[in-house]
CSV table of C-alpha atoms and ligand atoms in Angstrom, one decimal:
chain,number,residue,atom,x,y,z
A,1,MET,CA,78.3,106.5,86.5
A,2,LEU,CA,79.3,110.1,86.6
A,3,ASP,CA,79.5,112.0,90.0
A,4,GLY,CA,78.4,115.6,90.5
A,5,TYR,CA,81.7,116.8,89.1
A,6,GLY,CA,81.6,114.7,85.9
A,7,ARG,CA,84.1,112.2,87.1
A,8,THR,CA,83.5,108.6,86.1
A,9,ILE,CA,83.2,106.4,89.1
A,10,ASP,CA,84.0,102.8,88.2
A,11,TYR,CA,86.1,101.4,91.1
A,12,MET,CA,85.2,100.4,94.7
A,13,ARG,CA,87.5,99.5,97.5
A,14,ILE,CA,86.0,97.0,99.8
A,15,SER,CA,87.3,96.5,103.3
A,16,VAL,CA,86.3,93.1,104.5
A,17,THR,CA,87.5,93.4,108.0
A,18,ASP,CA,88.8,96.0,110.5
A,19,ARG,CA,91.1,93.3,112.1
A,20,CYS,CA,94.7,92.9,111.3
A,21,ASP,CA,97.6,90.5,112.2
A,22,LEU,CA,100.0,93.5,112.3
A,23,ARG,CA,100.2,96.8,114.1
A,24,CYS,CA,102.0,99.1,111.7
A,25,LYS,CA,102.9,102.2,113.6
A,26,TYR,CA,101.2,104.7,111.2
A,27,CYS,CA,98.0,102.6,111.0
A,28,MET,CA,97.2,100.9,114.3
A,29,PRO,CA,98.0,101.5,117.9
A,30,LYS,CA,100.1,98.9,119.7
A,31,GLU,CA,97.0,97.5,121.5
A,32,GLY,CA,95.0,97.4,118.3
A,33,ILE,CA,91.7,99.2,117.7
A,34,GLN,CA,88.4,98.6,119.4
A,35,LYS,CA,87.1,95.6,117.4
A,36,VAL,CA,83.7,96.0,115.8
A,37,ASP,CA,81.2,93.4,117.0
A,38,LYS,CA,81.0,90.6,114.3
A,39,SER,CA,77.2,91.1,114.0
A,40,ARG,CA,77.9,94.6,112.6
A,41,ILE,CA,80.3,93.3,109.9
A,42,LEU,CA,78.8,92.7,106.5
A,43,GLY,CA,78.4,89.1,105.5
A,44,TYR,CA,79.6,87.9,102.1
A,45,GLU,CA,76.0,87.7,100.7
A,46,GLU,CA,75.6,91.4,101.6
A,47,ILE,CA,78.9,92.4,100.0
A,48,LEU,CA,77.9,90.5,96.8
A,49,ARG,CA,74.6,92.3,96.6
A,50,ILE,CA,76.3,95.6,97.0
A,51,CYS,CA,78.8,94.7,94.3
A,52,SER,CA,75.9,93.7,92.0
A,53,ALA,CA,74.2,97.0,92.5
A,54,ALA,CA,77.5,98.8,92.0
A,55,ILE,CA,78.1,96.9,88.7
A,56,GLU,CA,74.7,98.1,87.5
A,57,LEU,CA,76.0,101.7,88.1
A,58,GLY,CA,79.2,101.0,86.1
A,59,ILE,CA,81.4,100.2,89.1
A,60,ASP,CA,83.0,97.0,87.7
A,61,LYS,CA,86.5,97.0,89.3
A,62,PHE,CA,87.0,96.0,93.0
A,63,LYS,CA,89.8,96.0,95.4
A,64,ILE,CA,89.6,93.8,98.5
A,65,THR,CA,91.4,95.4,101.5
A,66,GLY,CA,91.1,95.8,105.2
A,67,GLY,CA,92.5,95.7,108.0
A,68,GLU,CA,94.2,92.6,106.7
A,69,PRO,CA,91.8,90.9,104.3
A,70,LEU,CA,93.4,87.5,104.7
A,71,VAL,CA,92.5,87.3,108.4
A,72,ARG,CA,88.8,87.2,107.4
A,73,TYR,CA,87.5,83.6,107.5
A,74,ASP,CA,87.1,82.0,104.1
A,75,LEU,CA,87.9,85.1,102.1
A,76,MET,CA,88.3,82.9,99.0
A,77,GLU,CA,84.5,82.2,99.2
A,78,LEU,CA,83.8,85.9,98.7
A,79,LEU,CA,86.3,86.2,95.8
A,80,ARG,CA,84.7,83.2,94.1
A,81,GLY,CA,81.3,84.8,94.5
A,82,MET,CA,82.6,88.1,93.1
A,83,ARG,CA,84.2,86.4,90.1
A,84,LYS,CA,80.8,84.9,89.2
A,85,LEU,CA,79.1,88.3,89.2
A,86,GLN,CA,78.2,89.2,85.6
A,87,GLY,CA,79.9,92.4,84.6
A,88,CYS,CA,82.6,92.2,87.2
A,89,LYS,CA,85.8,93.2,85.3
A,90,GLU,CA,88.5,93.2,87.9
A,91,ILE,CA,89.2,92.0,91.4
A,92,THR,CA,92.4,92.9,93.1
A,93,MET,CA,93.6,92.8,96.7
A,94,THR,CA,95.9,94.7,99.0
A,95,THR,CA,97.6,92.7,101.7
A,96,ASN,CA,100.6,92.9,104.1
A,97,GLY,CA,101.6,89.5,102.6
A,98,GLN,CA,102.1,87.7,106.0
A,99,LEU,CA,99.3,85.1,105.3
A,100,LEU,CA,99.4,85.3,101.5
A,101,ALA,CA,101.6,82.4,100.5
A,102,PRO,CA,99.2,79.5,101.3
A,103,HIS,CA,96.4,81.2,99.3
A,104,LEU,CA,98.2,81.8,96.1
A,105,GLU,CA,97.3,78.6,94.5
A,106,GLU,CA,93.6,79.3,95.0
A,107,LEU,CA,93.9,82.9,94.2
A,108,THR,CA,95.4,81.9,90.8
A,109,GLU,CA,92.6,79.5,90.2
A,110,ILE,CA,90.0,82.2,91.0
A,111,GLY,CA,91.8,84.5,88.6
A,112,ILE,CA,92.7,87.4,90.8
A,113,ASP,CA,93.7,90.3,88.6
A,114,GLY,CA,96.4,91.7,90.8
A,115,ILE,CA,97.9,91.8,94.3
A,116,ASN,CA,99.5,94.8,96.0
A,117,ILE,CA,101.8,93.9,98.8
A,118,SER,CA,102.8,96.4,101.4
A,119,LEU,CA,106.5,96.5,102.1
A,120,ASP,CA,108.3,99.5,103.6
A,121,THR,CA,111.7,98.0,104.3
A,122,LEU,CA,113.9,95.0,103.4
A,123,LYS,CA,115.6,95.0,106.8
A,124,PRO,CA,114.1,92.3,109.1
A,125,GLU,CA,114.6,94.2,112.3
A,126,ARG,CA,113.2,97.4,110.9
A,127,TYR,CA,110.2,95.5,109.5
A,128,LYS,CA,109.5,94.0,112.9
A,129,GLU,CA,109.8,97.5,114.5
A,130,MET,CA,107.5,99.1,112.0
A,131,THR,CA,104.8,96.4,112.0
A,132,ARG,CA,105.4,95.4,115.6
A,133,LEU,CA,104.4,91.8,114.8
A,134,GLY,CA,105.6,91.1,111.3
A,135,ASP,CA,108.0,88.6,109.9
A,136,LEU,CA,109.7,90.0,106.8
A,137,GLN,CA,110.6,86.6,105.5
A,138,LYS,CA,107.0,85.6,105.1
A,139,THR,CA,106.1,88.7,103.1
A,140,LEU,CA,109.2,88.2,100.9
A,141,GLU,CA,108.3,84.6,100.2
A,142,ALA,CA,104.8,85.7,99.3
A,143,VAL,CA,106.1,88.3,96.9
A,144,GLU,CA,108.3,85.6,95.2
A,145,LEU,CA,105.5,83.1,95.0
A,146,SER,CA,102.9,85.6,93.8
A,147,ILE,CA,105.3,86.4,90.9
A,148,GLU,CA,105.9,82.7,90.2
A,149,HIS,CA,102.2,82.2,90.0
A,150,GLY,CA,102.0,84.8,87.2
A,151,ILE,CA,99.9,87.2,89.3
A,152,LYS,CA,100.4,90.9,88.6
A,153,THR,CA,102.2,91.8,91.8
A,154,LYS,CA,103.0,95.4,93.0
A,155,LEU,CA,104.7,96.7,96.1
A,156,ASN,CA,103.3,99.6,98.2
A,157,CYS,CA,105.7,101.6,100.2
A,158,ILE,CA,105.4,104.5,102.7
A,159,VAL,CA,108.6,106.4,103.4
A,160,GLN,CA,109.0,108.1,106.8
A,161,ARG,CA,111.5,110.6,108.0
A,162,ASP,CA,114.4,109.3,110.1
A,163,PHE,CA,113.1,105.8,109.6
A,164,ASN,CA,113.2,104.1,106.2
A,165,GLU,CA,114.5,106.9,103.8
A,166,ASP,CA,117.6,104.8,103.3
A,167,ASP,CA,115.5,101.8,102.2
A,168,VAL,CA,114.2,103.6,99.1
A,169,ILE,CA,116.9,102.6,96.6
A,170,GLU,CA,117.1,99.1,98.0
A,171,LEU,CA,113.3,98.6,97.6
A,172,VAL,CA,113.4,100.1,94.0
A,173,ASP,CA,116.2,97.7,93.1
A,174,PHE,CA,114.4,94.8,94.7
A,175,ALA,CA,111.2,95.4,92.8
A,176,LEU,CA,112.8,96.1,89.5
A,177,SER,CA,115.0,93.1,89.7
A,178,LYS,CA,111.9,91.1,90.0
A,179,GLY,CA,110.2,92.9,87.1
A,180,ILE,CA,107.4,94.3,89.2
A,181,ASP,CA,106.1,97.8,90.0
A,182,ILE,CA,106.7,99.6,93.2
A,183,ARG,CA,104.6,102.5,94.3
A,184,PHE,CA,105.5,105.1,96.9
A,185,ILE,CA,102.5,106.4,98.8
A,186,GLU,CA,102.6,109.6,100.7
A,187,LEU,CA,101.6,109.2,104.4
A,188,MET,CA,98.1,110.8,104.9
A,189,PRO,CA,97.0,112.3,108.2
A,190,ILE,CA,94.4,109.6,108.8
A,191,GLY,CA,93.7,108.0,112.1
A,192,ILE,CA,96.9,107.8,114.2
A,193,ALA,CA,99.3,108.6,111.4
A,194,ASP,CA,101.6,111.5,112.1
A,195,ALA,CA,101.8,113.1,108.7
A,196,GLU,CA,104.8,115.2,109.9
A,197,LYS,CA,106.8,112.0,109.6
A,198,GLY,CA,105.7,111.4,106.0
A,199,ILE,CA,108.2,112.2,103.2
A,200,SER,CA,106.9,113.9,100.1
A,201,ASN,CA,107.2,111.9,96.9
A,202,ARG,CA,109.1,114.8,95.4
A,203,GLU,CA,111.8,114.1,97.9
A,204,THR,CA,111.7,110.3,97.3
A,205,MET,CA,111.8,110.9,93.5
A,206,ARG,CA,114.9,113.2,94.0
A,207,ARG,CA,116.5,110.4,96.0
A,208,ILE,CA,115.9,107.9,93.2
A,209,LYS,CA,117.0,110.3,90.5
A,210,GLU,CA,120.3,110.8,92.2
A,211,VAL,CA,121.0,107.1,91.5
A,212,TYR,CA,119.0,106.8,88.3
A,213,PRO,CA,119.1,110.1,86.6
A,214,GLU,CA,117.7,108.5,83.4
A,215,MET,CA,114.3,107.9,85.1
A,216,LYS,CA,111.6,108.9,82.6
A,217,ALA,CA,107.8,109.3,82.8
A,218,ASP,CA,106.0,106.1,81.9
A,219,GLU,CA,102.7,107.0,80.2
A,220,SER,CA,101.4,103.4,79.9
A,221,ARG,CA,98.3,102.4,82.0
A,222,HIS,CA,99.2,100.5,85.2
A,223,GLY,CA,96.0,100.2,87.1
A,224,ASN,CA,93.0,102.1,88.5
A,225,GLY,CA,94.8,104.3,90.8
A,226,PRO,CA,96.2,107.8,90.8
A,227,ALA,CA,99.8,106.8,90.7
A,228,ARG,CA,102.1,108.6,88.2
A,229,TYR,CA,104.7,106.1,86.9
A,230,TYR,CA,108.3,106.4,85.8
A,231,ARG,CA,110.7,103.9,84.2
A,232,ILE,CA,114.4,103.4,84.2
A,233,SER,CA,115.7,102.3,80.9
A,234,GLY,CA,116.8,98.7,80.7
A,235,LYS,CA,114.7,97.7,83.8
A,236,ARG,CA,111.5,95.8,83.9
A,237,GLY,CA,108.8,97.2,86.3
A,238,SER,CA,108.0,100.8,86.9
A,239,ILE,CA,108.1,103.2,89.9
A,240,GLY,CA,104.8,104.8,90.8
A,241,PHE,CA,104.1,107.8,93.1
A,242,ILE,CA,100.8,108.3,94.8
A,243,SER,CA,101.0,111.8,96.1
A,244,ALA,CA,97.7,112.6,97.8
A,245,ILE,CA,99.3,115.4,99.9
A,246,ASN,CA,101.7,117.1,97.6
A,247,ASP,CA,100.1,116.6,94.1
A,248,SER,CA,96.4,116.2,94.5
A,249,PHE,CA,94.7,113.9,92.0
A,250,CYS,CA,91.1,114.5,93.1
A,251,GLU,CA,90.0,115.8,89.8
A,252,SER,CA,90.4,112.3,88.3
A,253,CYS,CA,89.2,110.3,91.4
A,254,ASN,CA,87.3,107.3,90.3
A,255,ARG,CA,86.4,105.5,93.5
A,256,ILE,CA,84.2,105.0,96.5
A,257,ARG,CA,84.8,102.8,99.6
A,258,LEU,CA,82.8,100.3,101.4
A,259,THR,CA,83.9,99.6,105.0
A,260,SER,CA,83.5,96.2,106.7
A,261,MET,CA,80.6,97.7,108.6
A,262,GLY,CA,78.8,98.6,105.4
A,263,TYR,CA,79.6,102.3,105.6
A,264,ILE,CA,80.0,103.8,102.1
A,265,LYS,CA,82.5,106.6,102.0
A,266,PRO,CA,82.6,108.7,98.8
A,267,CYS,CA,86.0,110.2,99.8
A,268,LEU,CA,88.8,108.7,102.0
A,269,CYS,CA,89.4,112.0,103.7
A,270,TYR,CA,86.1,112.9,105.2
A,271,GLU,CA,84.1,111.0,107.8
A,272,ASP,CA,80.9,111.6,105.7
A,273,GLY,CA,79.2,108.6,104.3
A,274,VAL,CA,76.1,106.4,104.6
A,275,PHE,CA,75.4,103.0,106.3
A,276,ILE,CA,74.1,100.9,103.5
A,277,ARG,CA,72.6,98.0,105.5
A,278,PRO,CA,69.1,99.6,105.9
A,279,TYR,CA,69.0,99.9,102.1
A,280,LEU,CA,70.0,96.2,101.7
A,281,GLU,CA,67.1,95.4,103.9
A,282,LYS,CA,64.7,97.5,101.8
A,283,GLY,CA,65.5,95.9,98.5
A,284,ASP,CA,67.8,96.0,95.4
A,285,LYS,CA,66.2,99.0,93.9
A,286,GLU,CA,66.6,101.1,97.1
A,287,LEU,CA,70.2,99.9,97.4
A,288,LYS,CA,71.1,101.0,93.9
A,289,GLN,CA,69.4,104.4,94.5
A,290,ALA,CA,71.3,104.9,97.7
A,291,LEU,CA,74.6,104.2,96.0
A,292,GLU,CA,73.7,106.6,93.2
A,293,GLU,CA,72.9,109.3,95.7
A,294,ILE,CA,76.2,108.8,97.5
A,295,ILE,CA,78.1,109.0,94.3
A,296,ARG,CA,76.3,112.1,93.2
A,297,PHE,CA,77.4,113.9,96.3
A,298,LYS,CA,81.1,112.8,96.2
A,299,PRO,CA,83.1,115.8,97.3
A,300,ALA,CA,85.2,117.7,94.8
A,301,ALA,CA,88.5,117.2,96.7
A,302,HIS,CA,90.1,116.0,99.9
A,303,CYS,CA,90.9,118.4,102.8
A,304,PHE,CA,94.1,116.8,104.2
A,305,GLU,CA,95.4,120.3,104.8
A,306,ASN,CA,92.6,121.0,107.3
A,307,ILE,CA,93.2,118.3,109.8
A,308,LYS,CA,90.1,119.1,111.9
A,309,GLU,CA,87.9,117.9,109.0
A,310,VAL,CA,89.8,114.6,108.3
A,311,ASP,CA,88.3,111.3,109.3
A,312,HIS,CA,89.8,110.2,112.6
A,313,HIS,CA,89.2,106.5,112.2
A,314,ALA,CA,92.2,104.3,111.8
A,315,MET,CA,93.1,103.4,108.3
A,316,ALA,CA,92.5,99.8,109.1
A,317,GLU,CA,88.9,100.6,110.0
A,318,ILE,CA,88.2,102.6,106.9
A,319,GLY,CA,90.1,100.3,104.5
A,320,GLY,CA,93.2,101.6,103.0
B,401,LIG,N1,96.6,95.3,105.6
B,401,LIG,C1,96.7,95.5,104.2
B,401,LIG,C2,98.1,96.2,103.8
B,401,LIG,O1,98.8,96.6,104.7
B,401,LIG,O2,98.3,96.2,102.6
B,401,LIG,C3,95.6,96.3,103.6
B,401,LIG,C4,95.1,97.5,104.4
B,401,LIG,S1,96.3,98.8,104.6
B,401,LIG,C5,95.3,100.0,105.5
B,401,LIG,C6,96.4,99.4,102.9
B,401,LIG,C7,97.5,100.3,102.6
B,401,LIG,O3,97.3,101.5,103.3
B,401,LIG,C8,98.9,99.8,103.0
B,401,LIG,O4,99.7,99.9,101.9
B,401,LIG,C9,99.4,100.8,104.0
B,401,LIG,O5,100.7,101.1,104.0
B,401,LIG,C10,98.5,102.1,103.7
B,401,LIG,N2,98.3,103.0,104.7
B,401,LIG,C11,98.0,102.8,106.0
B,401,LIG,N3,97.9,104.0,106.7
B,401,LIG,C12,98.2,105.0,105.8
B,401,LIG,C13,98.2,106.4,105.9
B,401,LIG,N4,98.0,107.0,107.0
B,401,LIG,N5,98.5,107.1,104.8
B,401,LIG,C14,98.8,106.4,103.6
B,401,LIG,N6,98.7,105.1,103.4
B,401,LIG,C15,98.4,104.4,104.5
B,402,LIG,FE1,97.5,96.1,109.2
B,402,LIG,FE2,97.8,97.0,106.7
B,402,LIG,FE3,97.3,98.7,108.8
B,402,LIG,FE4,99.6,97.5,108.7
B,402,LIG,S1,98.9,98.9,107.2
B,402,LIG,S2,98.4,97.7,110.5
B,402,LIG,S3,99.1,95.6,107.8
B,402,LIG,S4,95.9,97.2,108.0
């Protein structure tokens, strides 16, 4: 459906949990976040009903995220349920990759349409430092296996000053050697993230162009997101830039978010939203009407430049 600014909303990011097996420094404090009581987390039946209502409104593409979606018990059951929903065109997932490998067989069978794997460095020690708990090897194995299974695999990378700027070229070469896309995401001032540490994508692009001056805009469609893609001739895979801070893409925003607690957020940036559970209890008609209302009032643009207005929940709670 169209929102109040005439944008087509056809994509929903669903956070299935606020829990995570890692503690990435820009996303979660060392001690983790205050866990939401399980009774407040939406059950799979509830998520499926919300998806059905969303599909009726023209939202037919879904991304499963978290926290870490794969820490949620029996996530495959939810994905199977979603796959059966009439009108559901696309299901993708974003994961840190630590627990992914054992699920790839089943994900292939379910017919997942794509997996984005977060990877900010290829240096084991640095990966451990950044994620506090992660084992780089596990994520690399998952990347390899995901590609082997024929799943559309992409890497997501955040570049931070004085931390992993020197990883950029290595990561680009790694992704392109495997024939997959890599996307650089600008660090947003959400939750505990210190946006001062984030590096603009303009700078990252400059760094890549120093090594690959022949990099050219790639106009082909790569997904549902706001990334602008570039190609290096002779290489498979593209390099995407998601530049929420320095190159706002709000005028073409196509999404809403559902948190694990059933909070629908029409924009990542603001805390504003609606708890959907009461409408689930009322009935399907009321549920659809509530979603419609939320979409109609989706804000025109984010406000990351005005930090006081930005949602202070951790990215893992909101669902990145
Ligand atoms: N745990 C999964 C993962 O890491 O891919 C899914 C959830 S995570 C919140 C989704 C994405 O959000 C990751 O690629 C992560 O790097 C990114 N992210 C986390 N905090 C961010 C921030 N402040 N600004 C921009 N991206 C952020
Ligand atoms: Fe967990 Fe993903 Fe946040 Fe890292 S970015 S702490 S893996 S939710």
